[in-house]
Coordinates of C-alpha atoms and ligand atoms in Angstrom, one line a residue:
X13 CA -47.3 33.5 45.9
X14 CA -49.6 31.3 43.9
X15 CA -48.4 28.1 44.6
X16 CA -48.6 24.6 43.0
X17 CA -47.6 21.0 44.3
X18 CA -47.6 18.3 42.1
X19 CA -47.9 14.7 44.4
X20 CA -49.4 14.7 47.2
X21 CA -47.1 11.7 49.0
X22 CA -45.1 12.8 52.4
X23 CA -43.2 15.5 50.1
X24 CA -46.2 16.8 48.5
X25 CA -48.1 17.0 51.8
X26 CA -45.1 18.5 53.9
X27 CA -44.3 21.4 50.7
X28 CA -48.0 22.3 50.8
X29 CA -48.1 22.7 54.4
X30 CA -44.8 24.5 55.1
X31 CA -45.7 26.8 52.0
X32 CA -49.3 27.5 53.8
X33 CA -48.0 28.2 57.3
X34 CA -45.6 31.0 55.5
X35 CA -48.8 32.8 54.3
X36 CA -48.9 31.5 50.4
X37 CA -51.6 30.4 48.5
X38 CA -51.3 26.4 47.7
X39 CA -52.9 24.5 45.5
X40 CA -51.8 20.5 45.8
X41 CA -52.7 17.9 42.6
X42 CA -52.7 14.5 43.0
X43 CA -53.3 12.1 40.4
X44 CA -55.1 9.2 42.3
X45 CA -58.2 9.6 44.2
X46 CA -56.6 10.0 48.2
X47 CA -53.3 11.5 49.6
X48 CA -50.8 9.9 51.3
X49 CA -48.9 8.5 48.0
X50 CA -46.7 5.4 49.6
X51 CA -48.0 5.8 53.2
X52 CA -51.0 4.8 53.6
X53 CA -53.4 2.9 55.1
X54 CA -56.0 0.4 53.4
X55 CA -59.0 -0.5 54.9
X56 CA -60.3 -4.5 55.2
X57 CA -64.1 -4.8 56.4
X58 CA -63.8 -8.5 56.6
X59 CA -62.2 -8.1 60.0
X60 CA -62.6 -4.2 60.7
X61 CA -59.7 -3.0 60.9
X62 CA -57.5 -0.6 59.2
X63 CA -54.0 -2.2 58.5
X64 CA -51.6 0.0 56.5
X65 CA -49.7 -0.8 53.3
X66 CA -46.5 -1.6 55.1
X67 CA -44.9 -1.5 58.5
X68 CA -43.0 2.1 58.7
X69 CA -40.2 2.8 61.1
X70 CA -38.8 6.0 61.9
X71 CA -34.8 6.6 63.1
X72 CA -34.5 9.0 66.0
X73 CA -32.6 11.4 63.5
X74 CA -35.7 11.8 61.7
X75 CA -35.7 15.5 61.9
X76 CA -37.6 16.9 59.1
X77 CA -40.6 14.1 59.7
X78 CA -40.8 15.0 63.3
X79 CA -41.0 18.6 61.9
X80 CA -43.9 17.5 59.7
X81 CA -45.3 15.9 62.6
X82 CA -45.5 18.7 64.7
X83 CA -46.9 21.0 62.1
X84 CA -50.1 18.8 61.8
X85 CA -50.9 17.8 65.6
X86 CA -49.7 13.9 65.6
X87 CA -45.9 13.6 66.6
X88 CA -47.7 12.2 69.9
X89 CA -48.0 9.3 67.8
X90 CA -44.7 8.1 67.3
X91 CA -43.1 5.6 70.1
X92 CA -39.3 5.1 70.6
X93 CA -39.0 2.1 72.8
X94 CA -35.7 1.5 72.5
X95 CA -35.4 -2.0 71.6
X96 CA -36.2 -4.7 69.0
X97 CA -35.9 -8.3 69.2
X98 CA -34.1 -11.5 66.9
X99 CA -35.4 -14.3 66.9
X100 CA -34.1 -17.7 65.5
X101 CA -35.7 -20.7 64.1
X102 CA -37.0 -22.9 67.0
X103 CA -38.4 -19.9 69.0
X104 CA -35.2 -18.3 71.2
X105 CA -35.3 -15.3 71.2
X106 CA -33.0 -12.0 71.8
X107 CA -33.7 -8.5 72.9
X108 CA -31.6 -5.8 70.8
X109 CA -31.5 -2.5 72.7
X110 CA -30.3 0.1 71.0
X111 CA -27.9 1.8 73.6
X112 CA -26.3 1.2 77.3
X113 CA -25.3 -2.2 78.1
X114 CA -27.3 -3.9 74.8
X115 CA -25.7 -1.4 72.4
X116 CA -22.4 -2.1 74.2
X117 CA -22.9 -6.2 73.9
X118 CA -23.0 -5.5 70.0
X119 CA -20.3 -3.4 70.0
X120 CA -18.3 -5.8 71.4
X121 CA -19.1 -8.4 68.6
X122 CA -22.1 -10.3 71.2
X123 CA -24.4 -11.5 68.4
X124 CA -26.9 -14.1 68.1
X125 CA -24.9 -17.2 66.4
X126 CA -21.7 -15.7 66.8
X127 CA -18.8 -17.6 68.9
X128 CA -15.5 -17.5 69.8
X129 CA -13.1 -15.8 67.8
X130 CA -15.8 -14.0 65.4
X131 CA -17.0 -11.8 68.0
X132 CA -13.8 -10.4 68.2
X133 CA -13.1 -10.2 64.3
X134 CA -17.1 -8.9 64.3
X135 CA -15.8 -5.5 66.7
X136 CA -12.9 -5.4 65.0
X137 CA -14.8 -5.3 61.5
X138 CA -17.7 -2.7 63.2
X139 CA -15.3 -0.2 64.4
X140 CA -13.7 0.0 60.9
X141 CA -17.0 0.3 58.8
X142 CA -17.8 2.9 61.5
X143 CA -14.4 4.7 61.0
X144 CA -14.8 4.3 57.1
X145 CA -18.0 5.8 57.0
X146 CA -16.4 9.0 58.7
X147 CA -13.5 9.2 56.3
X148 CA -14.7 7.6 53.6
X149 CA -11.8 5.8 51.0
X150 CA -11.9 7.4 47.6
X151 CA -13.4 4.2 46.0
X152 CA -16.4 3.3 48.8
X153 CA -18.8 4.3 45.9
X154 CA -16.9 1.5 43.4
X155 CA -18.1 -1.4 45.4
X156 CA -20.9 -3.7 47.2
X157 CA -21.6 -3.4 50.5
X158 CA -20.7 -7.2 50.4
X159 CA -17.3 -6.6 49.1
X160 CA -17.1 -3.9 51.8
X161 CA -18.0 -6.4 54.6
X162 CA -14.9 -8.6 53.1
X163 CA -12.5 -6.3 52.8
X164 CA -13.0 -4.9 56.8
X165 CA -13.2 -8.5 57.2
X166 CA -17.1 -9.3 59.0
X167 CA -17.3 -12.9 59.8
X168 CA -20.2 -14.1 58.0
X169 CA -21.9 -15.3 61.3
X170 CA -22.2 -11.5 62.1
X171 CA -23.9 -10.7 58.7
X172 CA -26.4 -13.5 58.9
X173 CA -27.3 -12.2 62.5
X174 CA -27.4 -8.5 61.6
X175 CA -25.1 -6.7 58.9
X176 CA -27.0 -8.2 55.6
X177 CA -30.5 -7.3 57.4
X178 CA -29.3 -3.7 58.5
X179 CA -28.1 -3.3 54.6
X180 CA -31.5 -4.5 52.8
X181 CA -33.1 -2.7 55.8
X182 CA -31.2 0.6 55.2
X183 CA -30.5 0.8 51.3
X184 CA -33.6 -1.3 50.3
X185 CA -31.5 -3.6 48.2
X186 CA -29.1 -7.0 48.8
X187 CA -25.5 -6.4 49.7
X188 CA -24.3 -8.0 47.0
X189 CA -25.7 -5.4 44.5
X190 CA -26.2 -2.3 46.7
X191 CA -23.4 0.3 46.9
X192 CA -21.5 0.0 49.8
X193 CA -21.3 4.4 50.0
X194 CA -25.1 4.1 50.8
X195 CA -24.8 2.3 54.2
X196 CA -21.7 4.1 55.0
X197 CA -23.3 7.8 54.3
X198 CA -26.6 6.1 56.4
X199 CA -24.2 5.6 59.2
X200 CA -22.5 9.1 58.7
X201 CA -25.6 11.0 58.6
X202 CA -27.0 8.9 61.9
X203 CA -24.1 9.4 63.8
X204 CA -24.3 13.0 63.2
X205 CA -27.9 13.3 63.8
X206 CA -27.5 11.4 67.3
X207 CA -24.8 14.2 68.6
X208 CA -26.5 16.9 67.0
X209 CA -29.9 15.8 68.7
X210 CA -28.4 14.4 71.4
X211 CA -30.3 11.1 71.6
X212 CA -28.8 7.8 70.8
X213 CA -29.7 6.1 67.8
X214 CA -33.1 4.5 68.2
X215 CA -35.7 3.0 65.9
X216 CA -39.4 3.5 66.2
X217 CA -43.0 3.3 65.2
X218 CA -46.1 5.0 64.5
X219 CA -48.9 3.8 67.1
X220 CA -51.7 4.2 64.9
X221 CA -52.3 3.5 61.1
X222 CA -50.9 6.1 58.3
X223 CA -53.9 7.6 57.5
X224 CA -54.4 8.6 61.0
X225 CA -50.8 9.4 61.6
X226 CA -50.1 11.3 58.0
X227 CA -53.2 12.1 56.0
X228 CA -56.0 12.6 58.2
X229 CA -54.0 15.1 60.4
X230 CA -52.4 16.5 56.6
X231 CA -56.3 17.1 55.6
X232 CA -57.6 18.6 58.7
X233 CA -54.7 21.4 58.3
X234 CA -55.0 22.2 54.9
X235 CA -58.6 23.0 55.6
X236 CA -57.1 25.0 58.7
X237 CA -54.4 26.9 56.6
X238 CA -56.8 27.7 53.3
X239 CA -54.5 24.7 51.1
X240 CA -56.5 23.3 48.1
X241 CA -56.6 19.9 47.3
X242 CA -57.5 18.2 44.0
X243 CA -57.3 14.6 43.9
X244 CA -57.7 12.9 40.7
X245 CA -55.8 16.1 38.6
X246 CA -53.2 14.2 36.8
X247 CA -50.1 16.5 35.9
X248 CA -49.1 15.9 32.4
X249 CA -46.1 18.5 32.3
X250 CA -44.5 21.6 34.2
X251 CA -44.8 24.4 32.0
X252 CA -42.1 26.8 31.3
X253 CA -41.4 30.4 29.9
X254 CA -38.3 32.5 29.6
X255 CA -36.4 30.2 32.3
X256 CA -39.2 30.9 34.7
X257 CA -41.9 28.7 35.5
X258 CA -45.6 29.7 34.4
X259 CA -47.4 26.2 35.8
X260 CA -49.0 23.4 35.2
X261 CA -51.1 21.3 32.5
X262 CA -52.7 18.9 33.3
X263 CA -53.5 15.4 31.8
X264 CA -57.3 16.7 29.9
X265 CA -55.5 19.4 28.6
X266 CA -56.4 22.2 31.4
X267 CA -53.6 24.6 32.3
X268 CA -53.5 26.1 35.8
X269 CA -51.1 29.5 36.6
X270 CA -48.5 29.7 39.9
X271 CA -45.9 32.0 40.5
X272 CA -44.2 28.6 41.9
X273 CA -44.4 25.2 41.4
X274 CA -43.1 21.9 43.3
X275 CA -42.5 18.4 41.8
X276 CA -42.9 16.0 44.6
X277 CA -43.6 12.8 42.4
X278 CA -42.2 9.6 42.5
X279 CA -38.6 8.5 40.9
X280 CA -40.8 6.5 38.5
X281 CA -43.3 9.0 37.8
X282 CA -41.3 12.1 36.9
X283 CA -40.2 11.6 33.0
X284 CA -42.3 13.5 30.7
X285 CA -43.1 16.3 33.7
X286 CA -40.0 18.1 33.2
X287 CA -39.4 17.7 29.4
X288 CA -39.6 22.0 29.4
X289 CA -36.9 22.3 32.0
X290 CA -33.5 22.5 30.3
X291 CA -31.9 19.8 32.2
X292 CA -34.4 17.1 32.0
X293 CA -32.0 15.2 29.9
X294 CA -29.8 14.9 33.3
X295 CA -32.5 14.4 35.4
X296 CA -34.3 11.3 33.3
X297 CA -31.1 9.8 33.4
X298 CA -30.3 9.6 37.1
X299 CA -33.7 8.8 37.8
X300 CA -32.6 5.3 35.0
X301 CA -30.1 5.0 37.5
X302 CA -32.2 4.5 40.9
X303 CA -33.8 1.0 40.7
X304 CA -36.9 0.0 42.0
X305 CA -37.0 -2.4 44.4
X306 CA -40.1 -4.8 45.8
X307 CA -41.6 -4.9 49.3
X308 CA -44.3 -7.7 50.1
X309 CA -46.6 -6.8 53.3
X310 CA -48.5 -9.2 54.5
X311 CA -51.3 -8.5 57.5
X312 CA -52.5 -11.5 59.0
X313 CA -55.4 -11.7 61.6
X314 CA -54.8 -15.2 63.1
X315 CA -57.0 -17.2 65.6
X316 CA -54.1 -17.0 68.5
X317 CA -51.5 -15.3 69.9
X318 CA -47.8 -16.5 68.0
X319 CA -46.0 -15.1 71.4
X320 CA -43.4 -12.4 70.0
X321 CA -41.9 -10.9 72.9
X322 CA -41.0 -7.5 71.6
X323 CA -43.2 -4.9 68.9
X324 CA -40.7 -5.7 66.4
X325 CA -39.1 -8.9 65.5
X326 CA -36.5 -10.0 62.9
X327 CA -36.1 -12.7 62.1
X328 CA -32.3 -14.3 62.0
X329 CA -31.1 -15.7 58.4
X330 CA -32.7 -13.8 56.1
X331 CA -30.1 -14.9 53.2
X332 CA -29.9 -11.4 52.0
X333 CA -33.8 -10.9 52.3
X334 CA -34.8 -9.0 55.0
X335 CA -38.1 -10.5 57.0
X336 CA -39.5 -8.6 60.3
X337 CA -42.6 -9.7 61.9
X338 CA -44.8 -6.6 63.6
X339 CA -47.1 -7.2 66.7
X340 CA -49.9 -4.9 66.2
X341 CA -51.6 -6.1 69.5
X342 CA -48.4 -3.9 71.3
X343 CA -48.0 -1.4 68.7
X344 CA -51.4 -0.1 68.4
X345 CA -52.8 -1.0 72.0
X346 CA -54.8 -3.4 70.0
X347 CA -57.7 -5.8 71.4
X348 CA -57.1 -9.0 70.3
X349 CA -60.9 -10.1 71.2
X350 CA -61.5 -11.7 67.3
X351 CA -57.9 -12.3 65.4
X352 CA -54.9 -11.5 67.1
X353 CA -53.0 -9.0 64.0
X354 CA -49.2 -9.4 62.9
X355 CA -48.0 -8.0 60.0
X356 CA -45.0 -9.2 57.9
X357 CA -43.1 -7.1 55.8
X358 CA -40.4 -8.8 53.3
X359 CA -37.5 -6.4 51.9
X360 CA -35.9 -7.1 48.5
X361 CA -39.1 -9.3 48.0
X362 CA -37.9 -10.4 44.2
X363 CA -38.9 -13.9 44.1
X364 CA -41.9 -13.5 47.1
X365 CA -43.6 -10.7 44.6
X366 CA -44.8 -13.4 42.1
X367 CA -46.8 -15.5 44.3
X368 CA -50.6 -16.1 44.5
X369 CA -52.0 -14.6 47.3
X370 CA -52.5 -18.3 48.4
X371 CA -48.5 -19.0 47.9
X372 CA -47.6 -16.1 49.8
X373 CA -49.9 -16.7 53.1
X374 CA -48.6 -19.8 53.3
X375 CA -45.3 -19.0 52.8
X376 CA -45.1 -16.6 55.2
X377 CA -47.2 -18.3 57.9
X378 CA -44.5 -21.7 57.6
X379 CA -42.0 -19.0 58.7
X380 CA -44.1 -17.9 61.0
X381 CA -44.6 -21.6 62.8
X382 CA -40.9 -22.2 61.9
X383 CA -40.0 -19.1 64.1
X384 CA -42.5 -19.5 66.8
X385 CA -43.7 -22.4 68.1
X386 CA -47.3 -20.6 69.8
X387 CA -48.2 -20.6 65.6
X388 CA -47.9 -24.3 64.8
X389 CA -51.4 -24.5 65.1
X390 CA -52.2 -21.2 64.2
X391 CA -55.4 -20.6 61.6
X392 CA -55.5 -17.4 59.1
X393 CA -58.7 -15.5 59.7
X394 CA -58.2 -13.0 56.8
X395 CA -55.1 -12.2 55.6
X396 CA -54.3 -9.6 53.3
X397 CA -51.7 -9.1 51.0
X398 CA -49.6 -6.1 49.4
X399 CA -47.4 -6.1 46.7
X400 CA -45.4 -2.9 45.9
X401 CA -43.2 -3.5 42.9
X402 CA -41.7 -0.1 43.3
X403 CA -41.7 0.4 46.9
X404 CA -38.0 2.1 47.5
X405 CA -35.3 2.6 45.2
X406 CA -31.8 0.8 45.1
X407 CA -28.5 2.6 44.2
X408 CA -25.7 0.2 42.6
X409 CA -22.1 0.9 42.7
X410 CA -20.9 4.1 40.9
X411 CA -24.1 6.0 41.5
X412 CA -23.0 8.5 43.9
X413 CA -24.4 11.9 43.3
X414 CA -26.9 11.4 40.9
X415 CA -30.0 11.9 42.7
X416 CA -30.7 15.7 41.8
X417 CA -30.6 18.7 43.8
X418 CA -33.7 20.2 44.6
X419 CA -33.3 23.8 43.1
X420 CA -33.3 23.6 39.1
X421 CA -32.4 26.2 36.5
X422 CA -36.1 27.5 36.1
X423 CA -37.0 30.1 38.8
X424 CA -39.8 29.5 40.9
X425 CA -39.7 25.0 40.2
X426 CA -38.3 23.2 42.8
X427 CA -37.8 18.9 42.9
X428 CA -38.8 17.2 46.1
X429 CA -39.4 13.6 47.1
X430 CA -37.5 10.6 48.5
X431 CA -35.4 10.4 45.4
X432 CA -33.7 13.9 44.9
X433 CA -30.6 14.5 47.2
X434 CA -31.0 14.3 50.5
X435 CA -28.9 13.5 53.3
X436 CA -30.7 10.1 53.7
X437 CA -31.8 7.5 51.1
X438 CA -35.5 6.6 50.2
X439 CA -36.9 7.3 53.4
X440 CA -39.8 9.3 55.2
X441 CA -37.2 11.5 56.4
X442 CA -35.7 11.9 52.8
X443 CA -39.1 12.8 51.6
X444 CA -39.7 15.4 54.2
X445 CA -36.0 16.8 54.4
X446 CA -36.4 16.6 50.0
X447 CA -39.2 19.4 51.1
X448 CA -37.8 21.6 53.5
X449 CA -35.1 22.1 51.2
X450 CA -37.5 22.6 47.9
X451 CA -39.8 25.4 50.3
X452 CA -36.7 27.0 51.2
X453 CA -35.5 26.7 47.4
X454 CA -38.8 28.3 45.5
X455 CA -38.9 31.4 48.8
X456 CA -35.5 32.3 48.0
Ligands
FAD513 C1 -43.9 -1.0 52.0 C2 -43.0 0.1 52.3 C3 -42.3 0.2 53.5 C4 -41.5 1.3 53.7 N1 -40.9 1.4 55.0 C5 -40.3 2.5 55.3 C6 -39.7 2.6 56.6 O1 -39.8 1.7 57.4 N2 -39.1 3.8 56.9 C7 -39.0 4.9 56.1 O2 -38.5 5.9 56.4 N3 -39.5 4.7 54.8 C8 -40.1 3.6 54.4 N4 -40.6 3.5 53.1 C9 -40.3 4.5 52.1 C10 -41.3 5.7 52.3 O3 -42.6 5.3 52.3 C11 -41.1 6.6 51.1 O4 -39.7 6.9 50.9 C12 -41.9 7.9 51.2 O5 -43.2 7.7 51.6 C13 -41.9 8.6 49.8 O6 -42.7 9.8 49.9 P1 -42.7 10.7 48.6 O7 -43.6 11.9 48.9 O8 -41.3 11.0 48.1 O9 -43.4 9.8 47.4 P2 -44.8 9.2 47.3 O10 -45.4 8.9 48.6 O11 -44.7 8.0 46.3 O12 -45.7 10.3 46.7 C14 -45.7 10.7 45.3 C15 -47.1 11.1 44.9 O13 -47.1 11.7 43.6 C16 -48.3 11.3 43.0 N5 -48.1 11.5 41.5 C17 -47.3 10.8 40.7 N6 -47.4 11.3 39.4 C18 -48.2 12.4 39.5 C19 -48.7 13.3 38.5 N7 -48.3 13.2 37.2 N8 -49.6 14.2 38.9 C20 -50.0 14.3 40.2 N9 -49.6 13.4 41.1 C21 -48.7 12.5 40.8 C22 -48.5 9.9 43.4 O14 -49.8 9.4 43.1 C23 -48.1 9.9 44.8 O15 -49.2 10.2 45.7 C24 -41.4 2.3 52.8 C25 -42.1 2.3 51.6 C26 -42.9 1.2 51.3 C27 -43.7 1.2 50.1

């Protein structure tokens, strides 16, 4: 088949490169000048280095990304270590593992800042969230995941330490306006993954910049399996025939043929492409539905070390904003000979998003030197700052179900991307899973 990819993020690239390896002939369009869509990474000369547009962890149930991985020669890049760290204002600081005795500890309710009695009423209130998220009640979809903490009664010592973090972390958005059904299906679809895979839930990281890890490698095997790329080929709409797809046109007006054609854009991108499909109405209006929400990332090359004691480090009482700080010394087997690098990434970043590039470097190293004393004295070398107003997307209450499936009405045009339904929410994996699922839709 004559195939056709519009998008050429983690979706695109994965359709195009599963499509190859079955023996098709792929054509991928991307409207900017580079691949990689939201994972990328973004050069700075004043201190030569590479530093990508935000920090990216993978789960261990990250099948379909592994997958992708594997097909283009850099899964070897991906380190599971097993543990993160919390660390509170003043410096302390506390190892999270992820299973045996640490995953047992905060089982049991053993959190940072919570005593006594909470610890109890915390494993009391994990087991039921874990329980609810198996056998989900009828209404999980009706409320916030901060009226779900209430009603299984989580002390609000054990949100500050964890719960309100592992939300924004998970579903992008605050508990107080994020549908409790997402966290609860995350959990679901984790637990699952662990005893399918059989390894124990486990977060991760890439141990050398996107491009490297994701578009490099995605280039180098397209020229291996015969896939063309066209950057800067703006789609302006699918075009359709008799219920069957017929291609493309693009923004100046030129139409290109395919026997099949995949839509791997963005949530945000996709009205107007699909005006020719008779369901767009349906479509537009669940993509209304799925919010964008902001990240901040913020790569700082300092003078000194700041002395974080693990790769990844949260940082405890977030107040519904999630703030990690990343040591890229550890991560990437960086030499610190110049600037020691950390970067900062700040989830939900609503108010953060408006600052000067001044107001947010200074913002963020005062946290900084309020979490660790070893940056009180601490001087910026270059700092660089990025601002993704539509980073991930946020589902409220009563949204369940309205991402789309990936096979439409029209034979031969499939949907992909981190927004169409998936088994996870605006992830990598989503992305990848979103187009194993469309391949499999436009060869059947
Ligand atoms: C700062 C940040 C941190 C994140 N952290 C994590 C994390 O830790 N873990 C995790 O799993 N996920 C994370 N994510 C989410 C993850 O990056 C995305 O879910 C994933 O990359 C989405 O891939 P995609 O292919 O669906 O979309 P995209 O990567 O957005 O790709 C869509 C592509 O379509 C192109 N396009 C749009 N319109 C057209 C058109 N008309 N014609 C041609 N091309 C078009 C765009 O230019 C773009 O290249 C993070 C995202 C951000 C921004």
């Amino acid at each position: 088949m004559k195939c056709l990819i519009i998008g050429g993020g983690l979706a695109g690239m994965a359709s195009a490169v599963w499509l190859a390896e079955k023996g098709h002939q792929v054509t991928l369009l991307e409207k900017r000048g580079s691949l990689g869509g939201r994972t990328i990474a973004i050069p700075q000369t004043a201190v030569d280095d590479i530093p990508d547009n935000g920090q990216h962890v993978f789960a261990s149930g990250y099948e379909y990304l592994l997958r992708f991985l594997d097909s283009i020669g850099t899964r070897q890049h991906v380190c599971f270590p097993g543990h993160m760290g919390v660390r509170m204002p003043g410096g302390e600081f506390r190892q999270t593992a992820f299973w045996g005795l640490g995953g047992l500890r905060i089982a049991l309710g053993d959190l940072p800042c919570v005593h006594g009695l909470d610890k109890l009423r915390t494993a009391r209130a994990q087991a039921r969230m874990f329980a609810q998220a198996i056998r989900q009640p009828a209404d999980l979809d009706q409320i916030t995941a901060e009226e779900w903490f209430n009603r299984v009664g989580l002390p609000e010592a054990a949100r500050k330490a964890m719960w309100d973090g592992i939300v924004v972390g998970l579903t992008g958005d605050k508990p107080a306006i994020s549908s409790a059904k997402v966290p609860a299906d995350l959990f679901a679809t984790g637990m699952r993954q662990a005893v399918r895979m059989r390894t124990p839930v486990s977060i991760g990281y890439p141990t050398v910049d996107l491009d490297t890890l994701f578009v490099r490698s995605s280039e180098r095997t397209f020229v291996r399996l015969g896939v063309q790329v066209r950057t800067r080929a703006p789609v302006r709409h699918v075009d359709v025939d008799n219920g069957k797809v017929r291609g493309v046109t693009l923004l100046d007006g030129e139409q290109i043929e395919a026997d099949c054609v995949i839509c791997a854009v963005q949530v945000w991108r996709v009205r107007g492409l699909l005006d020719q499909v008779p369901e767009h109405a349906t479509i537009y209006r669940a993509v209304e539905q799925l919010t964008a929400v902001p990240i901040v990332s913020v790569n700082l090359y300092l003078d000194r070390d700041i002395g974080m004691q693990d790769w990844g480090e949260v940082l405890y009482g977030g107040e519904g904003v999630l703030e990690q700080v990343w040591d890229r010394q550890r991560m990437h087997g960086r030499k610190a000979d110049k600037t020691w690098f950390f970067s900062t990434t700040v989830s939900a970043a609503y108010e953060l998003i408006k600052g000067t590039n001044q107001e947010i470097t200074d913002r963020q190293m005062a946290v900084l030197r309020r979490y660790y004393p070893a940056a009180r004295e601490a001087k910026v070398i270059h700092s660089h700052i990025v601002r993704m107003p539509h980073s991930t997307f946020a589902q409220r209450p009563g949204t369940a179900g309205v991402r789309p499936l990936q096979r439409t009405s029209v034979k031969g045009l499939a949907l992909a991307g981190d927004w169409t339904r998936t088994d996870w929410t605006t992830t990598m994996e989503g992305a990848c899973q979103s187009a194993a699922r469309a391949v499999a839709v436009v060869l059947a």
